[in-house]
Coordinates of C-alpha atoms in Angstrom, one line a residue:
X1 CA 20.5 -14.0 10.1
X2 CA 17.6 -11.6 10.8
X3 CA 17.7 -8.1 9.4
X4 CA 16.9 -5.2 11.8
X5 CA 13.6 -3.4 11.2
X6 CA 14.1 0.4 11.3
X7 CA 11.0 2.6 11.5
X8 CA 12.8 5.7 10.4
X9 CA 13.7 4.5 6.9
X10 CA 11.2 5.2 4.1
X11 CA 11.1 3.0 1.0
X12 CA 12.3 4.4 -2.3
X13 CA 9.0 3.6 -4.0
X14 CA 5.4 2.3 -3.6
X15 CA 6.4 -1.0 -5.1
X16 CA 9.3 -1.3 -2.7
X17 CA 7.0 -0.6 0.2
X18 CA 4.5 -3.2 -0.9
X19 CA 7.2 -5.8 -1.4
X20 CA 8.6 -5.2 2.1
X21 CA 5.1 -5.2 3.5
X22 CA 4.4 -8.6 1.9
X23 CA 7.6 -10.0 3.3
X24 CA 6.7 -8.7 6.8
X25 CA 3.3 -10.2 6.7
X26 CA 4.6 -13.6 5.4
X27 CA 7.2 -13.7 8.2
X28 CA 4.6 -12.8 10.8
X29 CA 2.1 -15.3 9.5
X30 CA 4.7 -18.1 9.4
X31 CA 5.5 -17.4 13.1
X32 CA 9.2 -16.8 12.3
X33 CA 9.5 -13.8 14.6
X34 CA 9.9 -13.7 18.4
X35 CA 7.5 -11.4 20.2
X36 CA 9.6 -8.3 20.3
X37 CA 10.5 -8.7 16.6
X38 CA 6.8 -9.2 15.8
X39 CA 5.9 -5.9 17.5
X40 CA 8.7 -4.1 15.6
X41 CA 7.4 -5.7 12.4
X42 CA 3.9 -4.6 13.2
X43 CA 5.1 -1.0 13.7
X44 CA 7.1 -1.1 10.5
X45 CA 4.1 -2.5 8.7
X46 CA 1.9 0.3 10.0
X47 CA 4.4 2.8 8.7
X48 CA 4.5 1.1 5.3
X49 CA 0.7 1.1 5.0
X50 CA 0.6 4.8 5.8
X51 CA 3.3 5.5 3.2
X52 CA 1.5 3.5 0.6
X53 CA -1.8 5.2 1.4
X54 CA -0.1 8.6 1.1
X55 CA 1.4 7.6 -2.3
X56 CA -2.0 6.5 -3.6
X57 CA -3.6 9.7 -2.4
X58 CA -1.0 11.7 -4.3
X59 CA -1.5 9.8 -7.4
X60 CA -5.3 10.1 -7.0
X61 CA -4.9 13.8 -6.7
X62 CA -2.7 14.0 -9.8
X63 CA -5.2 12.0 -11.8
X64 CA -8.0 14.3 -10.7
X65 CA -6.0 17.3 -11.8
X66 CA -5.2 15.7 -15.1
X67 CA -8.7 14.5 -15.8
X68 CA -10.6 17.5 -14.4
X69 CA -14.3 17.2 -14.7
X70 CA -14.0 14.3 -17.1
X71 CA -13.7 11.8 -14.2
X72 CA -16.5 9.2 -14.1
X73 CA -17.1 6.5 -11.5
X74 CA -15.5 3.2 -12.4
X75 CA -18.0 0.4 -12.9
X76 CA -16.7 -3.1 -12.3
X77 CA -19.9 -4.8 -13.3
X78 CA -20.2 -4.8 -17.1
X79 CA -24.0 -5.2 -16.8
X80 CA -24.1 -1.9 -14.8
X81 CA -22.4 -0.1 -17.7
X82 CA -25.1 -1.5 -20.1
X83 CA -27.9 -0.3 -17.8
X84 CA -26.4 3.3 -17.8
X85 CA -26.7 3.4 -21.6

């Protein structure tokens, strides 16, 4: 039994959107969907990606407001942090 993909329904949270997106990708990669369902899944996936990007942008804005001028670039390389000192 296949569940219908509806483009109009927004997820309740970022985590829910990511979980749904992961399921869609897995089903598409496994070749479980016929062509029309694949197109619908792609459209839904695009909507979920936009939703997640918007959520991340909101959180980024909130962090910038909370941190103000104290924000510093994040260095992944521990040797780069040592070079700055």
